[in-house]
Amino acid sequence: MEGCALKRLSLDINTVGFYDEAEEMEKMMNSLKEEGEMLGEKKGIKKGIKQGAKEREKSIAKNLLKDGLPIPKVCEYTGLSENQIARLM
């Protein structure tokens, strides 16, 4: 078995076997990659929800201003600051 990438797992008669080190490494890397992708997806969804909520607040603020509500009331109803509202105008 000289030159082969297989390594002995154990000398115990019940667990004698071989494994391909490169194959195991590839499996581990794929598993880590999948885990990373899932984590990234979760973060992206969170960020998207947050961004969508902010856009909704701005949209509501614009409509309230359009209806003639004073800026302090728009701040109160939307949670936006006066500076943020001023940038919408």
PDB file of N, CA and C in Angstrom:
ATOM      1  N   MET A   1       0.824  -1.181   0.000  1.00  0.00           N
ATOM      2  CA  MET A   1       0.000   0.000   0.000  1.00  0.00           C
ATOM      3  C   MET A   1       0.871   1.248   0.000  1.00  0.00           C
ATOM      4  N   GLU A   2       2.102   1.087  -0.377  1.00  0.00           N
ATOM      5  CA  GLU A   2       3.019   2.206  -0.394  1.00  0.00           C
ATOM      6  C   GLU A   2       2.581   3.242  -1.426  1.00  0.00           C
ATOM      7  N   GLY A   3       2.639   4.535  -1.062  1.00  0.00           N
ATOM      8  CA  GLY A   3       2.282   5.610  -1.972  1.00  0.00           C
ATOM      9  C   GLY A   3       0.786   5.870  -2.025  1.00  0.00           C
ATOM     10  N   CYS A   4       0.021   5.102  -1.303  1.00  0.00           N
ATOM     11  CA  CYS A   4      -1.434   5.254  -1.298  1.00  0.00           C
ATOM     12  C   CYS A   4      -1.823   6.281  -0.235  1.00  0.00           C
ATOM     13  N   ALA A   5      -2.901   7.050  -0.490  1.00  0.00           N
ATOM     14  CA  ALA A   5      -3.344   8.084   0.441  1.00  0.00           C
ATOM     15  C   ALA A   5      -4.187   7.521   1.574  1.00  0.00           C
ATOM     16  N   LEU A   6      -4.321   6.204   1.647  1.00  0.00           N
ATOM     17  CA  LEU A   6      -5.137   5.602   2.693  1.00  0.00           C
ATOM     18  C   LEU A   6      -4.318   5.448   3.967  1.00  0.00           C
ATOM     19  N   LYS A   7      -4.962   5.691   5.095  1.00  0.00           N
ATOM     20  CA  LYS A   7      -4.285   5.553   6.384  1.00  0.00           C
ATOM     21  C   LYS A   7      -5.061   4.572   7.242  1.00  0.00           C
ATOM     22  N   ARG A   8      -4.349   3.871   8.100  1.00  0.00           N
ATOM     23  CA  ARG A   8      -4.966   2.885   8.968  1.00  0.00           C
ATOM     24  C   ARG A   8      -5.700   3.600  10.100  1.00  0.00           C
ATOM     25  N   LEU A   9      -6.950   3.182  10.325  1.00  0.00           N
ATOM     26  CA  LEU A   9      -7.750   3.745  11.401  1.00  0.00           C
ATOM     27  C   LEU A   9      -7.379   3.125  12.737  1.00  0.00           C
ATOM     28  N   SER A  10      -7.301   1.805  12.762  1.00  0.00           N
ATOM     29  CA  SER A  10      -7.087   1.131  14.026  1.00  0.00           C
ATOM     30  C   SER A  10      -6.549  -0.270  13.785  1.00  0.00           C
ATOM     31  N   LEU A  11      -5.893  -0.794  14.767  1.00  0.00           N
ATOM     32  CA  LEU A  11      -5.424  -2.173  14.686  1.00  0.00           C
ATOM     33  C   LEU A  11      -6.388  -3.116  15.392  1.00  0.00           C
ATOM     34  N   ASP A  12      -7.364  -2.558  16.074  1.00  0.00           N
ATOM     35  CA  ASP A  12      -8.363  -3.365  16.766  1.00  0.00           C
ATOM     36  C   ASP A  12      -9.145  -4.175  15.738  1.00  0.00           C
ATOM     37  N   ILE A  13      -9.303  -5.459  15.955  1.00  0.00           N
ATOM     38  CA  ILE A  13      -9.957  -6.360  14.997  1.00  0.00           C
ATOM     39  C   ILE A  13     -11.384  -5.927  14.677  1.00  0.00           C
ATOM     40  N   ASN A  14     -12.066  -5.261  15.625  1.00  0.00           N
ATOM     41  CA  ASN A  14     -13.447  -4.834  15.401  1.00  0.00           C
ATOM     42  C   ASN A  14     -13.547  -3.523  14.612  1.00  0.00           C
ATOM     43  N   THR A  15     -12.464  -2.793  14.564  1.00  0.00           N
ATOM     44  CA  THR A  15     -12.533  -1.493  13.895  1.00  0.00           C
ATOM     45  C   THR A  15     -11.462  -1.313  12.837  1.00  0.00           C
ATOM     46  N   VAL A  16     -10.865  -2.394  12.396  1.00  0.00           N
ATOM     47  CA  VAL A  16      -9.829  -2.273  11.370  1.00  0.00           C
ATOM     48  C   VAL A  16     -10.457  -1.665  10.136  1.00  0.00           C
ATOM     49  N   GLY A  17      -9.800  -0.676   9.619  1.00  0.00           N
ATOM     50  CA  GLY A  17     -10.315  -0.046   8.409  1.00  0.00           C
ATOM     51  C   GLY A  17      -9.341   0.972   7.890  1.00  0.00           C
ATOM     52  N   PHE A  18      -9.712   1.519   6.788  1.00  0.00           N
ATOM     53  CA  PHE A  18      -8.891   2.535   6.160  1.00  0.00           C
ATOM     54  C   PHE A  18      -9.781   3.714   5.800  1.00  0.00           C
ATOM     55  N   TYR A  19      -9.181   4.857   5.679  1.00  0.00           N
ATOM     56  CA  TYR A  19      -9.936   6.010   5.202  1.00  0.00           C
ATOM     57  C   TYR A  19      -9.047   6.817   4.272  1.00  0.00           C
ATOM     58  N   ASP A  20      -9.699   7.536   3.423  1.00  0.00           N
ATOM     59  CA  ASP A  20      -9.001   8.390   2.475  1.00  0.00           C
ATOM     60  C   ASP A  20      -8.928   9.780   3.096  1.00  0.00           C
ATOM     61  N   GLU A  21      -7.741  10.189   3.461  1.00  0.00           N
ATOM     62  CA  GLU A  21      -7.539  11.454   4.156  1.00  0.00           C
ATOM     63  C   GLU A  21      -8.073  12.639   3.337  1.00  0.00           C
ATOM     64  N   ALA A  22      -7.820  12.638   2.050  1.00  0.00           N
ATOM     65  CA  ALA A  22      -8.276  13.732   1.184  1.00  0.00           C
ATOM     66  C   ALA A  22      -9.801  13.772   1.125  1.00  0.00           C
ATOM     67  N   GLU A  23     -10.409  12.607   1.060  1.00  0.00           N
ATOM     68  CA  GLU A  23     -11.876  12.533   1.005  1.00  0.00           C
ATOM     69  C   GLU A  23     -12.491  13.050   2.309  1.00  0.00           C
ATOM     70  N   GLU A  24     -11.913  12.658   3.423  1.00  0.00           N
ATOM     71  CA  GLU A  24     -12.399  13.120   4.728  1.00  0.00           C
ATOM     72  C   GLU A  24     -12.228  14.626   4.864  1.00  0.00           C
ATOM     73  N   MET A  25     -11.103  15.139   4.391  1.00  0.00           N
ATOM     74  CA  MET A  25     -10.851  16.574   4.447  1.00  0.00           C
ATOM     75  C   MET A  25     -11.878  17.311   3.577  1.00  0.00           C
ATOM     76  N   GLU A  26     -12.169  16.773   2.412  1.00  0.00           N
ATOM     77  CA  GLU A  26     -13.155  17.384   1.518  1.00  0.00           C
ATOM     78  C   GLU A  26     -14.548  17.385   2.157  1.00  0.00           C
ATOM     79  N   LYS A  27     -14.911  16.294   2.809  1.00  0.00           N
ATOM     80  CA  LYS A  27     -16.203  16.216   3.499  1.00  0.00           C
ATOM     81  C   LYS A  27     -16.287  17.277   4.593  1.00  0.00           C
ATOM     82  N   MET A  28     -15.191  17.402   5.358  1.00  0.00           N
ATOM     83  CA  MET A  28     -15.161  18.366   6.437  1.00  0.00           C
ATOM     84  C   MET A  28     -15.270  19.793   5.876  1.00  0.00           C
ATOM     85  N   MET A  29     -14.546  20.077   4.807  1.00  0.00           N
ATOM     86  CA  MET A  29     -14.581  21.409   4.193  1.00  0.00           C
ATOM     87  C   MET A  29     -15.977  21.715   3.651  1.00  0.00           C
ATOM     88  N   ASN A  30     -16.619  20.730   3.029  1.00  0.00           N
ATOM     89  CA  ASN A  30     -17.976  20.928   2.514  1.00  0.00           C
ATOM     90  C   ASN A  30     -18.955  21.205   3.645  1.00  0.00           C
ATOM     91  N   SER A  31     -18.775  20.490   4.740  1.00  0.00           N
ATOM     92  CA  SER A  31     -19.638  20.689   5.900  1.00  0.00           C
ATOM     93  C   SER A  31     -19.463  22.100   6.458  1.00  0.00           C
ATOM     94  N   LEU A  32     -18.226  22.544   6.578  1.00  0.00           N
ATOM     95  CA  LEU A  32     -17.945  23.892   7.070  1.00  0.00           C
ATOM     96  C   LEU A  32     -18.486  24.951   6.110  1.00  0.00           C
ATOM     97  N   LYS A  33     -18.357  24.679   4.821  1.00  0.00           N
ATOM     98  CA  LYS A  33     -18.860  25.611   3.806  1.00  0.00           C
ATOM     99  C   LYS A  33     -20.378  25.749   3.916  1.00  0.00           C
ATOM    100  N   GLU A  34     -21.060  24.626   4.049  1.00  0.00           N
ATOM    101  CA  GLU A  34     -22.520  24.643   4.190  1.00  0.00           C
ATOM    102  C   GLU A  34     -22.935  25.404   5.448  1.00  0.00           C
ATOM    103  N   GLU A  35     -22.225  25.168   6.528  1.00  0.00           N
ATOM    104  CA  GLU A  35     -22.519  25.853   7.788  1.00  0.00           C
ATOM    105  C   GLU A  35     -22.324  27.360   7.629  1.00  0.00           C
ATOM    106  N   GLY A  36     -21.251  27.744   6.957  1.00  0.00           N
ATOM    107  CA  GLY A  36     -20.977  29.152   6.706  1.00  0.00           C
ATOM    108  C   GLY A  36     -22.040  29.792   5.827  1.00  0.00           C
ATOM    109  N   GLU A  37     -22.486  29.067   4.816  1.00  0.00           N
ATOM    110  CA  GLU A  37     -23.527  29.582   3.930  1.00  0.00           C
ATOM    111  C   GLU A  37     -24.837  29.787   4.690  1.00  0.00           C
ATOM    112  N   MET A  38     -25.177  28.839   5.551  1.00  0.00           N
ATOM    113  CA  MET A  38     -26.403  28.968   6.342  1.00  0.00           C
ATOM    114  C   MET A  38     -26.317  30.175   7.279  1.00  0.00           C
ATOM    115  N   LEU A  39     -25.158  30.337   7.901  1.00  0.00           N
ATOM    116  CA  LEU A  39     -24.951  31.474   8.795  1.00  0.00           C
ATOM    117  C   LEU A  39     -25.079  32.785   8.021  1.00  0.00           C
ATOM    118  N   GLY A  40     -24.458  32.841   6.850  1.00  0.00           N
ATOM    119  CA  GLY A  40     -24.527  34.026   6.012  1.00  0.00           C
ATOM    120  C   GLY A  40     -25.949  34.327   5.567  1.00  0.00           C
ATOM    121  N   GLU A  41     -26.680  33.277   5.239  1.00  0.00           N
ATOM    122  CA  GLU A  41     -28.073  33.448   4.822  1.00  0.00           C
ATOM    123  C   GLU A  41     -28.911  34.018   5.969  1.00  0.00           C
ATOM    124  N   LYS A  42     -28.713  33.497   7.155  1.00  0.00           N
ATOM    125  CA  LYS A  42     -29.454  33.994   8.325  1.00  0.00           C
ATOM    126  C   LYS A  42     -29.149  35.468   8.565  1.00  0.00           C
ATOM    127  N   LYS A  43     -27.854  35.827   8.479  1.00  0.00           N
ATOM    128  CA  LYS A  43     -27.468  37.222   8.677  1.00  0.00           C
ATOM    129  C   LYS A  43     -28.079  38.105   7.602  1.00  0.00           C
ATOM    130  N   GLY A  44     -28.089  37.615   6.367  1.00  0.00           N
ATOM    131  CA  GLY A  44     -28.662  38.377   5.260  1.00  0.00           C
ATOM    132  C   GLY A  44     -30.151  38.606   5.440  1.00  0.00           C
ATOM    133  N   ILE A  45     -30.850  37.590   5.894  1.00  0.00           N
ATOM    134  CA  ILE A  45     -32.293  37.710   6.132  1.00  0.00           C
ATOM    135  C   ILE A  45     -32.547  38.736   7.230  1.00  0.00           C
ATOM    136  N   LYS A  46     -31.780  38.649   8.321  1.00  0.00           N
ATOM    137  CA  LYS A  46     -31.925  39.612   9.421  1.00  0.00           C
ATOM    138  C   LYS A  46     -31.702  41.037   8.929  1.00  0.00           C
ATOM    139  N   LYS A  47     -30.642  41.201   8.156  1.00  0.00           N
ATOM    140  CA  LYS A  47     -30.299  42.524   7.638  1.00  0.00           C
ATOM    141  C   LYS A  47     -31.397  43.035   6.706  1.00  0.00           C
ATOM    142  N   GLY A  48     -31.924  42.160   5.870  1.00  0.00           N
ATOM    143  CA  GLY A  48     -32.993  42.531   4.951  1.00  0.00           C
ATOM    144  C   GLY A  48     -34.263  42.949   5.672  1.00  0.00           C
ATOM    145  N   ILE A  49     -34.599  42.234   6.717  1.00  0.00           N
ATOM    146  CA  ILE A  49     -35.794  42.565   7.506  1.00  0.00           C
ATOM    147  C   ILE A  49     -35.614  43.934   8.160  1.00  0.00           C
ATOM    148  N   LYS A  50     -34.430  44.155   8.717  1.00  0.00           N
ATOM    149  CA  LYS A  50     -34.132  45.430   9.367  1.00  0.00           C
ATOM    150  C   LYS A  50     -34.221  46.583   8.357  1.00  0.00           C
ATOM    151  N   GLN A  51     -33.618  46.365   7.196  1.00  0.00           N
ATOM    152  CA  GLN A  51     -33.615  47.392   6.161  1.00  0.00           C
ATOM    153  C   GLN A  51     -35.040  47.656   5.658  1.00  0.00           C
ATOM    154  N   GLY A  52     -35.814  46.602   5.501  1.00  0.00           N
ATOM    155  CA  GLY A  52     -37.205  46.746   5.074  1.00  0.00           C
ATOM    156  C   GLY A  52     -38.031  47.535   6.073  1.00  0.00           C
ATOM    157  N   ALA A  53     -37.794  47.298   7.348  1.00  0.00           N
ATOM    158  CA  ALA A  53     -38.514  48.022   8.400  1.00  0.00           C
ATOM    159  C   ALA A  53     -38.169  49.505   8.353  1.00  0.00           C
ATOM    160  N   LYS A  54     -36.889  49.807   8.138  1.00  0.00           N
ATOM    161  CA  LYS A  54     -36.458  51.210   8.052  1.00  0.00           C
ATOM    162  C   LYS A  54     -37.107  51.894   6.846  1.00  0.00           C
ATOM    163  N   GLU A  55     -37.151  51.193   5.729  1.00  0.00           N
ATOM    164  CA  GLU A  55     -37.774  51.759   4.532  1.00  0.00           C
ATOM    165  C   GLU A  55     -39.267  52.010   4.761  1.00  0.00           C
ATOM    166  N   ARG A  56     -39.892  51.106   5.482  1.00  0.00           N
ATOM    167  CA  ARG A  56     -41.322  51.258   5.802  1.00  0.00           C
ATOM    168  C   ARG A  56     -41.532  52.477   6.690  1.00  0.00           C
ATOM    169  N   GLU A  57     -40.664  52.653   7.690  1.00  0.00           N
ATOM    170  CA  GLU A  57     -40.760  53.822   8.563  1.00  0.00           C
ATOM    171  C   GLU A  57     -40.645  55.110   7.749  1.00  0.00           C
ATOM    172  N   LYS A  58     -39.711  55.132   6.802  1.00  0.00           N
ATOM    173  CA  LYS A  58     -39.521  56.318   5.961  1.00  0.00           C
ATOM    174  C   LYS A  58     -40.747  56.579   5.093  1.00  0.00           C
ATOM    175  N   SER A  59     -41.295  55.523   4.560  1.00  0.00           N
ATOM    176  CA  SER A  59     -42.487  55.651   3.713  1.00  0.00           C
ATOM    177  C   SER A  59     -43.665  56.213   4.510  1.00  0.00           C
ATOM    178  N   ILE A  60     -43.850  55.701   5.705  1.00  0.00           N
ATOM    179  CA  ILE A  60     -44.924  56.190   6.577  1.00  0.00           C
ATOM    180  C   ILE A  60     -44.683  57.662   6.919  1.00  0.00           C
ATOM    181  N   ALA A  61     -43.421  57.991   7.246  1.00  0.00           N
ATOM    182  CA  ALA A  61     -43.088  59.376   7.592  1.00  0.00           C
ATOM    183  C   ALA A  61     -43.407  60.311   6.427  1.00  0.00           C
ATOM    184  N   LYS A  62     -43.062  59.907   5.225  1.00  0.00           N
ATOM    185  CA  LYS A  62     -43.344  60.737   4.043  1.00  0.00           C
ATOM    186  C   LYS A  62     -44.847  60.980   3.906  1.00  0.00           C
ATOM    187  N   ASN A  63     -45.628  59.944   4.096  1.00  0.00           N
ATOM    188  CA  ASN A  63     -47.083  60.078   3.986  1.00  0.00           C
ATOM    189  C   ASN A  63     -47.650  60.973   5.086  1.00  0.00           C
ATOM    190  N   LEU A  64     -47.133  60.842   6.299  1.00  0.00           N
ATOM    191  CA  LEU A  64     -47.591  61.683   7.407  1.00  0.00           C
ATOM    192  C   LEU A  64     -47.253  63.150   7.140  1.00  0.00           C
ATOM    193  N   LEU A  65     -46.055  63.393   6.616  1.00  0.00           N
ATOM    194  CA  LEU A  65     -45.650  64.763   6.288  1.00  0.00           C
ATOM    195  C   LEU A  65     -46.529  65.322   5.162  1.00  0.00           C
ATOM    196  N   LYS A  66     -46.794  64.475   4.191  1.00  0.00           N
ATOM    197  CA  LYS A  66     -47.634  64.870   3.061  1.00  0.00           C
ATOM    198  C   LYS A  66     -49.032  65.260   3.538  1.00  0.00           C
ATOM    199  N   ASP A  67     -49.514  64.583   4.577  1.00  0.00           N
ATOM    200  CA  ASP A  67     -50.833  64.883   5.147  1.00  0.00           C
ATOM    201  C   ASP A  67     -50.793  66.078   6.100  1.00  0.00           C
ATOM    202  N   GLY A  68     -49.613  66.682   6.269  1.00  0.00           N
ATOM    203  CA  GLY A  68     -49.504  67.900   7.054  1.00  0.00           C
ATOM    204  C   GLY A  68     -49.222  67.715   8.528  1.00  0.00           C
ATOM    205  N   LEU A  69     -48.864  66.528   8.945  1.00  0.00           N
ATOM    206  CA  LEU A  69     -48.544  66.316  10.362  1.00  0.00           C
ATOM    207  C   LEU A  69     -47.240  67.035  10.713  1.00  0.00           C
ATOM    208  N   PRO A  70     -47.162  67.647  11.877  1.00  0.00           N
ATOM    209  CA  PRO A  70     -45.920  68.318  12.277  1.00  0.00           C
ATOM    210  C   PRO A  70     -44.807  67.299  12.524  1.00  0.00           C
ATOM    211  N   ILE A  71     -43.589  67.750  12.285  1.00  0.00           N
ATOM    212  CA  ILE A  71     -42.416  66.874  12.403  1.00  0.00           C
ATOM    213  C   ILE A  71     -42.329  66.183  13.763  1.00  0.00           C
ATOM    214  N   PRO A  72     -42.559  66.858  14.882  1.00  0.00           N
ATOM    215  CA  PRO A  72     -42.474  66.150  16.181  1.00  0.00           C
ATOM    216  C   PRO A  72     -43.450  64.962  16.268  1.00  0.00           C
ATOM    217  N   LYS A  73     -44.648  65.112  15.687  1.00  0.00           N
ATOM    218  CA  LYS A  73     -45.608  63.992  15.711  1.00  0.00           C
ATOM    219  C   LYS A  73     -45.125  62.858  14.810  1.00  0.00           C
ATOM    220  N   VAL A  74     -44.564  63.219  13.667  1.00  0.00           N
ATOM    221  CA  VAL A  74     -44.036  62.197  12.750  1.00  0.00           C
ATOM    222  C   VAL A  74     -42.915  61.432  13.452  1.00  0.00           C
ATOM    223  N   CYS A  75     -42.075  62.136  14.180  1.00  0.00           N
ATOM    224  CA  CYS A  75     -41.005  61.483  14.960  1.00  0.00           C
ATOM    225  C   CYS A  75     -41.604  60.494  15.964  1.00  0.00           C
ATOM    226  N   GLU A  76     -42.612  60.949  16.650  1.00  0.00           N
ATOM    227  CA  GLU A  76     -43.267  60.126  17.670  1.00  0.00           C
ATOM    228  C   GLU A  76     -43.872  58.860  17.056  1.00  0.00           C
ATOM    229  N   TYR A  77     -44.546  59.012  15.929  1.00  0.00           N
ATOM    230  CA  TYR A  77     -45.241  57.874  15.313  1.00  0.00           C
ATOM    231  C   TYR A  77     -44.314  56.895  14.601  1.00  0.00           C
ATOM    232  N   THR A  78     -43.195  57.397  14.087  1.00  0.00           N
ATOM    233  CA  THR A  78     -42.322  56.515  13.302  1.00  0.00           C
ATOM    234  C   THR A  78     -41.068  56.065  14.028  1.00  0.00           C
ATOM    235  N   GLY A  79     -40.680  56.808  15.070  1.00  0.00           N
ATOM    236  CA  GLY A  79     -39.431  56.477  15.761  1.00  0.00           C
ATOM    237  C   GLY A  79     -38.214  57.054  15.062  1.00  0.00           C
ATOM    238  N   LEU A  80     -38.419  57.824  13.995  1.00  0.00           N
ATOM    239  CA  LEU A  80     -37.312  58.451  13.287  1.00  0.00           C
ATOM    240  C   LEU A  80     -36.946  59.759  13.980  1.00  0.00           C
ATOM    241  N   SER A  81     -35.688  60.171  13.827  1.00  0.00           N
ATOM    242  CA  SER A  81     -35.250  61.432  14.415  1.00  0.00           C
ATOM    243  C   SER A  81     -35.665  62.591  13.495  1.00  0.00           C
ATOM    244  N   GLU A  82     -35.594  63.807  14.039  1.00  0.00           N
ATOM    245  CA  GLU A  82     -35.922  64.986  13.231  1.00  0.00           C
ATOM    246  C   GLU A  82     -34.966  65.112  12.044  1.00  0.00           C
ATOM    247  N   ASN A  83     -33.696  64.775  12.254  1.00  0.00           N
ATOM    248  CA  ASN A  83     -32.717  64.825  11.151  1.00  0.00           C
ATOM    249  C   ASN A  83     -33.083  63.840  10.045  1.00  0.00           C
ATOM    250  N   GLN A  84     -33.485  62.629  10.439  1.00  0.00           N
ATOM    251  CA  GLN A  84     -33.870  61.631   9.436  1.00  0.00           C
ATOM    252  C   GLN A  84     -35.096  62.109   8.662  1.00  0.00           C
ATOM    253  N   ILE A  85     -36.022  62.698   9.345  1.00  0.00           N
ATOM    254  CA  ILE A  85     -37.237  63.182   8.692  1.00  0.00           C
ATOM    255  C   ILE A  85     -36.911  64.359   7.776  1.00  0.00           C
ATOM    256  N   ALA A  86     -36.031  65.254   8.235  1.00  0.00           N
ATOM    257  CA  ALA A  86     -35.642  66.398   7.422  1.00  0.00           C
ATOM    258  C   ALA A  86     -35.011  65.945   6.097  1.00  0.00           C
ATOM    259  N   ARG A  87     -34.280  64.838   6.128  1.00  0.00           N
ATOM    260  CA  ARG A  87     -33.662  64.315   4.891  1.00  0.00           C
ATOM    261  C   ARG A  87     -34.693  63.741   3.936  1.00  0.00           C
ATOM    262  N   LEU A  88     -35.863  63.414   4.445  1.00  0.00           N
ATOM    263  CA  LEU A  88     -36.927  62.866   3.598  1.00  0.00           C
ATOM    264  C   LEU A  88     -37.661  63.958   2.819  1.00  0.00           C
ATOM    265  N   MET A  89     -37.567  65.181   3.324  1.00  0.00           N
ATOM    266  CA  MET A  89     -38.312  66.286   2.733  1.00  0.00           C
ATOM    267  C   MET A  89     -37.647  66.851   1.498  1.00  0.00           C
TER     268      MET A  89
END
